[in-house]
Tab-separated table of C-alpha atoms in Angstrom:
chain	number	residue	atom	x	y	z
A	20	MET	CA	-66.176	0.362	-48.668
A	21	SER	CA	-65.302	3.126	-46.711
A	22	GLU	CA	-68.150	4.052	-43.932
A	23	GLN	CA	-67.193	7.636	-43.984
A	24	TYR	CA	-66.945	8.357	-47.595
A	25	ARG	CA	-71.141	6.794	-48.175
A	26	ASP	CA	-70.737	8.933	-44.245
A	27	ALA	CA	-70.631	12.411	-46.188
A	28	GLY	CA	-72.637	11.079	-49.631
A	29	VAL	CA	-70.839	9.449	-51.458
A	30	ASP	CA	-71.604	5.327	-52.188
A	31	ILE	CA	-69.043	4.263	-53.990
A	32	THR	CA	-70.147	0.588	-53.811
A	33	ALA	CA	-73.855	2.171	-55.356
A	34	GLY	CA	-72.016	3.630	-58.210
A	35	TYR	CA	-70.222	0.092	-58.461
A	36	GLN	CA	-73.264	-1.755	-58.548
A	37	ALA	CA	-74.243	1.515	-61.547
A	38	VAL	CA	-71.951	0.532	-63.478
A	39	ASN	CA	-72.291	-2.837	-63.828
A	40	GLN	CA	-76.458	-2.595	-64.929
A	41	ILE	CA	-75.202	-0.487	-67.673
A	42	LYS	CA	-72.948	-2.284	-69.057
A	43	SER	CA	-75.467	-4.652	-71.142
A	44	HIS	CA	-76.716	-1.355	-73.097
A	45	VAL	CA	-73.681	0.406	-73.206
A	46	LYS	CA	-71.813	-2.571	-75.561
A	47	ARG	CA	-75.087	-2.809	-78.115
A	48	THR	CA	-73.590	0.148	-79.435
A	49	MET	CA	-69.712	-0.841	-79.806
A	50	ARG	CA	-67.898	-0.070	-83.213
A	51	LYS	CA	-64.929	-2.600	-84.611
A	52	GLU	CA	-62.893	0.719	-84.213
A	53	VAL	CA	-63.359	1.128	-80.632
A	54	ILE	CA	-60.519	-0.118	-78.673
A	55	GLY	CA	-61.180	-2.227	-75.155
A	56	GLY	CA	-63.477	-1.837	-72.543
A	57	LEU	CA	-65.674	0.372	-70.330
A	58	GLY	CA	-63.759	0.938	-67.095
A	59	GLY	CA	-60.691	2.024	-68.250
A	60	PHE	CA	-59.310	5.823	-67.546
A	61	GLY	CA	-60.169	6.540	-71.182
A	62	ALA	CA	-61.633	5.825	-73.796
A	63	ALA	CA	-60.065	4.999	-77.206
A	64	PHE	CA	-61.122	5.058	-81.289
A	65	ASP	CA	-59.056	4.134	-83.941
A	66	LEU	CA	-59.209	6.641	-86.542
A	67	SER	CA	-57.835	4.653	-88.974
A	68	SER	CA	-60.031	2.091	-89.500
A	69	LEU	CA	-62.018	4.931	-91.240
A	70	ASN	CA	-60.842	4.640	-95.073
A	71	MET	CA	-59.744	8.893	-95.177
A	72	LYS	CA	-58.194	10.182	-96.627
A	73	SER	CA	-58.004	13.284	-94.231
A	74	PRO	CA	-60.345	13.102	-91.911
A	75	VAL	CA	-61.446	15.961	-90.504
A	76	LEU	CA	-63.008	15.107	-86.317
A	77	VAL	CA	-65.783	16.868	-85.934
A	78	SER	CA	-66.808	16.993	-81.536
A	79	GLY	CA	-69.822	19.139	-80.228
A	80	THR	CA	-71.076	19.176	-76.182
A	81	ASP	CA	-74.254	19.221	-75.125
A	82	GLY	CA	-77.748	18.920	-72.480
A	83	VAL	CA	-81.165	18.672	-72.453
A	84	GLY	CA	-81.979	22.263	-70.827
A	85	THR	CA	-85.083	21.877	-67.618
A	86	LYS	CA	-86.667	19.624	-70.249
A	87	LEU	CA	-84.629	17.594	-67.536
A	88	LYS	CA	-87.002	18.503	-64.645
A	89	LEU	CA	-89.960	17.546	-66.326
A	90	ALA	CA	-88.679	14.190	-66.824
A	91	ILE	CA	-87.474	14.156	-63.051
A	92	ASP	CA	-91.020	15.922	-61.516
A	93	HIS	CA	-92.971	13.064	-63.208
A	94	ASP	CA	-89.940	10.168	-62.760
A	95	ARG	CA	-88.931	9.658	-66.124
A	96	HIS	CA	-85.074	8.366	-66.971
A	97	ASN	CA	-85.300	6.482	-70.169
A	98	THR	CA	-86.251	8.771	-72.418
A	99	ILE	CA	-83.860	11.354	-71.555
A	100	GLY	CA	-80.037	10.600	-72.468
A	101	ILE	CA	-81.370	10.191	-76.258
A	102	ASP	CA	-81.912	14.012	-76.443
A	103	ALA	CA	-78.960	14.920	-74.914
A	104	VAL	CA	-77.231	12.007	-77.704
A	105	ALA	CA	-79.963	14.087	-80.050
A	106	MET	CA	-78.541	17.312	-79.493
A	107	CYS	CA	-73.964	16.548	-79.898
A	108	VAL	CA	-74.919	14.375	-82.343
A	109	ASN	CA	-77.204	16.598	-84.731
A	110	ASP	CA	-74.908	19.606	-84.401
A	111	ILE	CA	-71.650	17.872	-86.043
A	112	LEU	CA	-73.508	15.826	-88.272
A	113	THR	CA	-74.373	19.827	-90.121
A	114	THR	CA	-70.416	19.692	-91.426
A	115	GLY	CA	-71.377	16.521	-93.284
A	116	ALA	CA	-69.734	13.927	-90.142
A	117	GLU	CA	-71.009	10.883	-89.311
A	118	PRO	CA	-70.540	10.528	-84.901
A	119	LEU	CA	-68.125	7.927	-84.124
A	120	TYR	CA	-68.378	8.269	-80.214
A	121	PHE	CA	-70.790	9.578	-77.689
A	122	LEU	CA	-69.941	9.997	-73.628
A	123	ASP	CA	-72.297	10.972	-71.596
A	124	TYR	CA	-71.415	13.242	-67.849
A	125	ILE	CA	-73.936	12.625	-65.065
A	126	ALA	CA	-73.965	14.891	-61.905
A	127	VAL	CA	-76.471	12.911	-59.467
A	128	ASN	CA	-77.550	14.346	-56.065
A	129	LYS	CA	-77.790	10.313	-54.535
A	130	VAL	CA	-75.922	7.309	-57.679
A	131	VAL	CA	-80.018	5.109	-57.498
A	132	PRO	CA	-78.445	2.459	-59.493
A	133	THR	CA	-81.610	1.821	-61.352
A	134	HIS	CA	-82.154	5.293	-62.581
A	135	ILE	CA	-78.044	5.176	-63.584
A	136	GLU	CA	-79.500	2.447	-65.403
A	137	GLN	CA	-83.196	4.186	-66.687
A	138	ILE	CA	-80.118	7.319	-68.048
A	139	VAL	CA	-78.091	5.327	-70.248
A	140	GLU	CA	-80.942	3.187	-71.911
A	141	GLY	CA	-81.758	6.548	-72.928
A	142	VAL	CA	-78.746	7.239	-74.282
A	143	SER	CA	-77.222	3.494	-75.342
A	144	ALA	CA	-80.978	3.936	-77.975
A	145	GLY	CA	-79.741	7.496	-78.999
A	146	CYS	CA	-75.953	5.969	-79.277
A	147	GLN	CA	-77.872	3.519	-81.940
A	148	MET	CA	-80.310	5.545	-83.070
A	149	ALA	CA	-77.567	7.225	-84.517
A	150	GLY	CA	-74.907	4.638	-85.128
A	151	CYS	CA	-72.305	5.722	-82.680
A	152	ALA	CA	-70.205	3.887	-79.721
A	153	LEU	CA	-71.050	4.712	-76.476
A	154	ILE	CA	-67.251	4.450	-75.257
A	155	GLY	CA	-67.591	6.079	-71.347
A	156	GLY	CA	-68.648	8.351	-69.706
A	157	GLU	CA	-68.936	9.491	-65.203
A	158	THR	CA	-71.625	9.398	-63.231
A	159	ALA	CA	-70.572	12.354	-59.886
A	160	GLU	CA	-72.030	11.504	-56.893
A	161	MET	CA	-72.346	15.681	-55.796
A	162	GLY	CA	-75.312	15.486	-52.818
A	163	ASP	CA	-74.126	19.140	-51.522
A	164	MET	CA	-74.407	19.477	-55.223
A	165	TYR	CA	-77.516	19.049	-56.401
A	166	GLY	CA	-81.253	18.251	-54.336
A	167	GLU	CA	-82.368	14.994	-53.129
A	168	GLY	CA	-84.015	12.739	-56.122
A	169	GLU	CA	-82.173	15.549	-58.598
A	170	TYR	CA	-79.488	14.965	-61.337
A	171	ASP	CA	-78.189	16.352	-65.012
A	172	ILE	CA	-76.798	15.522	-68.194
A	173	ALA	CA	-74.732	16.441	-70.017
A	174	GLY	CA	-73.060	14.925	-73.218
A	175	PHE	CA	-70.019	14.203	-75.537
A	176	SER	CA	-69.639	13.338	-79.007
A	177	VAL	CA	-66.779	13.530	-82.505
A	178	GLY	CA	-67.254	12.385	-85.126
A	179	ALA	CA	-65.647	12.748	-88.596
A	180	VAL	CA	-65.843	13.794	-92.812
A	181	GLU	CA	-63.120	13.915	-95.480
A	182	LYS	CA	-62.081	17.089	-95.109
A	183	THR	CA	-62.876	17.333	-99.685
A	184	LYS	CA	-66.647	17.110	-98.210
A	185	TYR	CA	-67.123	19.538	-95.579
A	186	ILE	CA	-69.518	21.488	-95.656
A	187	ASP	CA	-69.771	25.222	-94.192
A	188	GLY	CA	-72.677	27.427	-96.669
A	189	SER	CA	-70.345	28.515	-98.124
A	190	ASN	CA	-71.526	27.536	-101.813
A	191	ALA	CA	-74.853	28.302	-101.383
A	192	GLU	CA	-75.726	30.080	-104.422
A	193	PRO	CA	-79.348	31.817	-105.183
A	194	GLY	CA	-81.306	29.183	-106.413
A	195	ASP	CA	-80.824	26.541	-104.072
A	196	ARG	CA	-83.832	24.465	-103.090
A	197	ILE	CA	-84.311	23.722	-98.603
A	198	ILE	CA	-85.658	20.849	-97.249
A	199	GLY	CA	-86.951	20.330	-94.115
A	200	LEU	CA	-87.300	17.591	-92.077
A	201	PRO	CA	-90.428	16.779	-89.120
A	202	SER	CA	-89.408	17.045	-85.423
A	203	SER	CA	-91.715	14.828	-83.180
A	204	GLY	CA	-92.723	18.188	-81.345
A	205	ILE	CA	-90.817	20.695	-78.448
A	206	HIS	CA	-86.994	18.131	-78.817
A	207	SER	CA	-84.711	19.830	-75.888
A	208	ASN	CA	-85.304	23.342	-76.472
A	209	GLY	CA	-87.475	26.589	-75.155
A	210	TYR	CA	-88.720	24.338	-71.669
A	211	SER	CA	-87.609	27.486	-69.963
A	212	LEU	CA	-90.903	29.012	-71.678
A	213	VAL	CA	-93.263	25.638	-71.001
A	214	ARG	CA	-93.098	25.056	-67.548
A	215	LYS	CA	-93.784	28.880	-67.128
A	216	TRP	CA	-96.544	28.292	-68.770
A	217	LEU	CA	-97.538	25.121	-67.526
A	218	THR	CA	-97.477	26.985	-63.816
A	219	ASP	CA	-98.863	30.601	-65.014
A	220	TYR	CA	-101.993	28.439	-66.271
A	221	SER	CA	-102.058	25.747	-63.505
A	222	VAL	CA	-101.661	23.260	-66.221
A	223	ASP	CA	-102.333	18.628	-65.208
A	224	VAL	CA	-99.896	17.270	-67.477
A	225	ASP	CA	-101.447	14.394	-66.547
A	226	ASP	CA	-104.713	15.748	-67.988
A	227	THR	CA	-104.974	14.693	-72.512
A	228	LEU	CA	-103.701	16.738	-75.692
A	229	GLU	CA	-105.979	14.542	-78.738
A	230	GLY	CA	-105.618	11.429	-76.308
A	231	THR	CA	-102.211	11.413	-75.420
A	232	PRO	CA	-101.197	12.251	-72.250
A	233	ILE	CA	-99.770	15.902	-72.423
A	234	ILE	CA	-96.430	14.929	-69.999
A	235	ASP	CA	-95.723	12.076	-73.069
A	236	LEU	CA	-95.813	14.778	-75.812
A	237	LEU	CA	-94.041	16.928	-73.413
A	238	LEU	CA	-91.098	13.869	-73.293
A	239	GLU	CA	-91.333	12.882	-76.271
A	240	PRO	CA	-87.654	12.383	-77.376
A	241	THR	CA	-85.369	14.428	-79.912
A	242	ARG	CA	-85.143	13.192	-83.372
A	243	ILE	CA	-82.120	12.370	-84.679
A	244	TYR	CA	-81.297	12.597	-87.844
A	245	VAL	CA	-77.649	10.954	-88.562
A	246	LYS	CA	-79.154	7.480	-90.700
A	247	SER	CA	-81.608	8.747	-93.532
A	248	VAL	CA	-78.470	12.265	-93.593
A	249	LEU	CA	-76.218	9.668	-94.211
A	250	SER	CA	-77.961	7.682	-96.766
A	251	VAL	CA	-78.210	11.307	-99.612
A	252	LEU	CA	-74.431	12.794	-98.017
A	253	GLU	CA	-73.716	9.371	-100.102
A	254	GLU	CA	-75.315	10.450	-103.084
A	255	ALA	CA	-76.754	14.133	-103.312
A	256	ASP	CA	-74.455	16.973	-102.821
A	257	VAL	CA	-75.451	18.666	-99.646
A	258	LYS	CA	-74.782	22.016	-99.842
A	259	ALA	CA	-75.388	22.908	-96.075
A	260	MET	CA	-77.281	22.283	-93.135
A	261	SER	CA	-78.800	23.383	-89.481
A	262	HIS	CA	-80.050	22.056	-87.370
A	263	ILE	CA	-83.573	23.515	-85.736
A	264	THR	CA	-82.706	24.402	-81.734
A	265	GLY	CA	-82.711	27.067	-79.361
A	266	GLY	CA	-83.932	30.027	-81.520
A	267	GLY	CA	-86.128	29.104	-83.511
A	268	PHE	CA	-85.371	29.826	-87.374
A	269	LEU	CA	-84.510	33.158	-86.503
A	270	GLU	CA	-81.504	31.838	-85.080
A	271	ASN	CA	-80.567	28.449	-87.019
A	272	ILE	CA	-81.198	28.620	-90.358
A	273	PRO	CA	-78.729	31.824	-91.326
A	274	ARG	CA	-76.078	29.843	-88.772
A	275	ALA	CA	-75.851	27.309	-92.215
A	276	PHE	CA	-74.780	29.985	-94.260
A	277	ARG	CA	-71.907	32.266	-95.530
A	278	GLU	CA	-72.814	36.052	-94.146
A	279	GLY	CA	-75.145	37.808	-96.241
A	280	THR	CA	-77.928	34.834	-97.871
A	281	GLY	CA	-80.415	35.812	-98.208
A	282	ILE	CA	-82.890	32.786	-96.984
A	283	ASP	CA	-86.769	32.358	-98.216
A	284	ILE	CA	-89.349	30.236	-95.963
A	285	ASP	CA	-92.432	29.787	-96.445
A	286	VAL	CA	-94.677	27.799	-93.265
A	287	SER	CA	-97.569	27.207	-94.647
A	288	LYS	CA	-97.021	23.578	-95.689
A	289	ILE	CA	-95.029	23.035	-92.095
A	290	ALA	CA	-97.355	20.376	-89.745
A	291	VAL	CA	-96.469	22.494	-86.481
A	292	PRO	CA	-96.814	19.665	-83.480
A	293	LYS	CA	-99.985	19.701	-82.056
A	294	ILE	CA	-98.543	19.580	-78.284
A	295	ILE	CA	-96.081	23.016	-79.691
A	296	ASP	CA	-99.267	24.558	-81.018
A	297	TRP	CA	-100.950	23.885	-77.742
A	298	LEU	CA	-98.655	26.190	-75.810
A	299	ILE	CA	-98.434	29.158	-78.300
A	300	SER	CA	-102.078	29.529	-78.094
A	301	LEU	CA	-101.630	28.832	-73.738
A	302	GLY	CA	-99.324	31.526	-74.065
A	303	GLU	CA	-100.429	33.822	-76.688
A	304	MET	CA	-97.944	34.418	-78.286
A	305	ASP	CA	-97.627	35.651	-81.166
A	306	ARG	CA	-96.496	33.130	-84.196
A	307	LYS	CA	-93.282	34.806	-86.041
A	308	GLU	CA	-92.214	35.332	-82.526
A	309	ALA	CA	-93.052	30.928	-81.968
A	310	TYR	CA	-89.998	30.722	-85.243
A	311	ASN	CA	-88.007	32.649	-82.904
A	312	VAL	CA	-88.387	29.820	-79.992
A	313	PHE	CA	-89.825	26.480	-80.933
A	314	ASN	CA	-88.420	24.054	-84.378
A	315	MET	CA	-92.483	24.149	-85.221
A	316	GLY	CA	-92.161	21.311	-86.779
A	317	ILE	CA	-88.551	21.141	-87.997
A	318	GLY	CA	-86.408	19.340	-86.695
A	319	PHE	CA	-83.286	19.465	-89.551
A	320	ILE	CA	-82.260	21.506	-93.259
A	321	LEU	CA	-80.201	20.421	-95.918
A	322	CYS	CA	-79.578	23.298	-98.620
A	323	VAL	CA	-79.411	21.138	-102.150
A	324	ALA	CA	-79.318	22.228	-105.922
A	325	GLN	CA	-82.511	22.454	-107.637
A	326	ASP	CA	-81.080	19.890	-109.829
A	327	ASP	CA	-80.259	17.367	-106.775
A	328	VAL	CA	-83.957	17.668	-105.291
A	329	ASP	CA	-86.279	15.444	-106.842
A	330	ARG	CA	-83.112	12.374	-106.161
A	331	THR	CA	-83.027	13.972	-102.431
A	332	LEU	CA	-86.317	13.977	-101.646
A	333	ALA	CA	-86.388	9.968	-102.262
A	334	ILE	CA	-83.414	9.259	-100.360
A	335	LEU	CA	-85.219	10.872	-97.486
A	336	GLU	CA	-88.289	9.476	-98.396
A	337	GLU	CA	-86.062	6.078	-98.711
A	338	ALA	CA	-85.215	6.629	-95.327
A	339	GLY	CA	-88.702	7.173	-93.032
A	340	GLU	CA	-88.774	10.635	-93.401
A	341	SER	CA	-91.187	12.751	-94.098
A	342	PRO	CA	-88.751	15.873	-96.297
A	343	LEU	CA	-90.936	19.195	-97.532
A	344	VAL	CA	-89.399	21.318	-99.003
A	345	ILE	CA	-90.113	24.637	-97.575
A	346	GLY	CA	-87.568	27.513	-99.088
A	347	GLU	CA	-84.971	28.354	-101.784
A	348	VAL	CA	-81.816	30.582	-101.272
A	349	THR	CA	-82.569	33.483	-103.128
A	350	ASP	CA	-80.418	36.754	-104.397
A	351	GLY	CA	-80.885	39.488	-101.264
A	352	SER	CA	-79.511	39.600	-97.771
A	353	GLY	CA	-81.051	37.877	-94.493
A	354	LEU	CA	-83.983	34.701	-93.620
A	355	THR	CA	-87.425	35.969	-94.514
A	356	ILE	CA	-90.331	33.837	-92.931
A	357	HIS	CA	-94.232	33.872	-94.448
A	358	GLY	CA	-97.488	31.824	-94.096
A	359	TYR	CA	-97.913	31.992	-90.782
């Protein structure tokens, strides 16, 4: 081990220990198409095993934003990796692509092997939920860039879809219905505002909200919709999909459709998670504005023809979802939300 390198802030031995501790978590995510194992200079995946005639690769990268700050401040590191996976795989899923593999990047002030293992445990859990393999990553020790105990995590995922089945919203037409899938809470967007409110109103996050510690509700992982949505894609013609992230309904739903499409959303029957309702009241935010910040209880939407609604709902329910028809495509233009 280089003593001088350690004196400069990089402990190579701790890095080796961290890699050894995460191997069991990585192993649980493996798919038959993965070539080689953890530790090489590059990660390989055999596309020829997918049995696709004209595969289109779809990639996405993201982080978890300042939700990470809450996890660090409260020494809770084992679920934030689920968020990192979710933010990537849910995005590429909107094209109809099946997520195939995932890589993570963790930058830290100092490598603490137990913390790295907890973070990767979450990444591994997220990959298993999505059915994708964790085939590589990087842990960078950068003491001059991050304060003591601080770190950042980002992810990168690649999926594939048959070219003829690629979904871009271009064939949606008036009368098509929009189905929403419930969120688990705030997911991974809006936390800069959330943290501001917690400070401004001197909130003790160890207090409870309807019997649950507020910090538990704040750190509830982002839901991963991959397996339930893929089950729909096998049997129904899905015309458009959207992952409801930063910008809420107002920004993310129109992104799923061609420009000029009319979309009518009725939010009256959506169950807004209690943590989001409480935060809106805490910050005295107008509910209309909230639909441009939070997911408001819907983390993912699918657009299908009216004739496919019942079948789609049945498939989703069998997959464990609680789907809800929340709107339709109209012959107008732009997004309309009512039922606040």
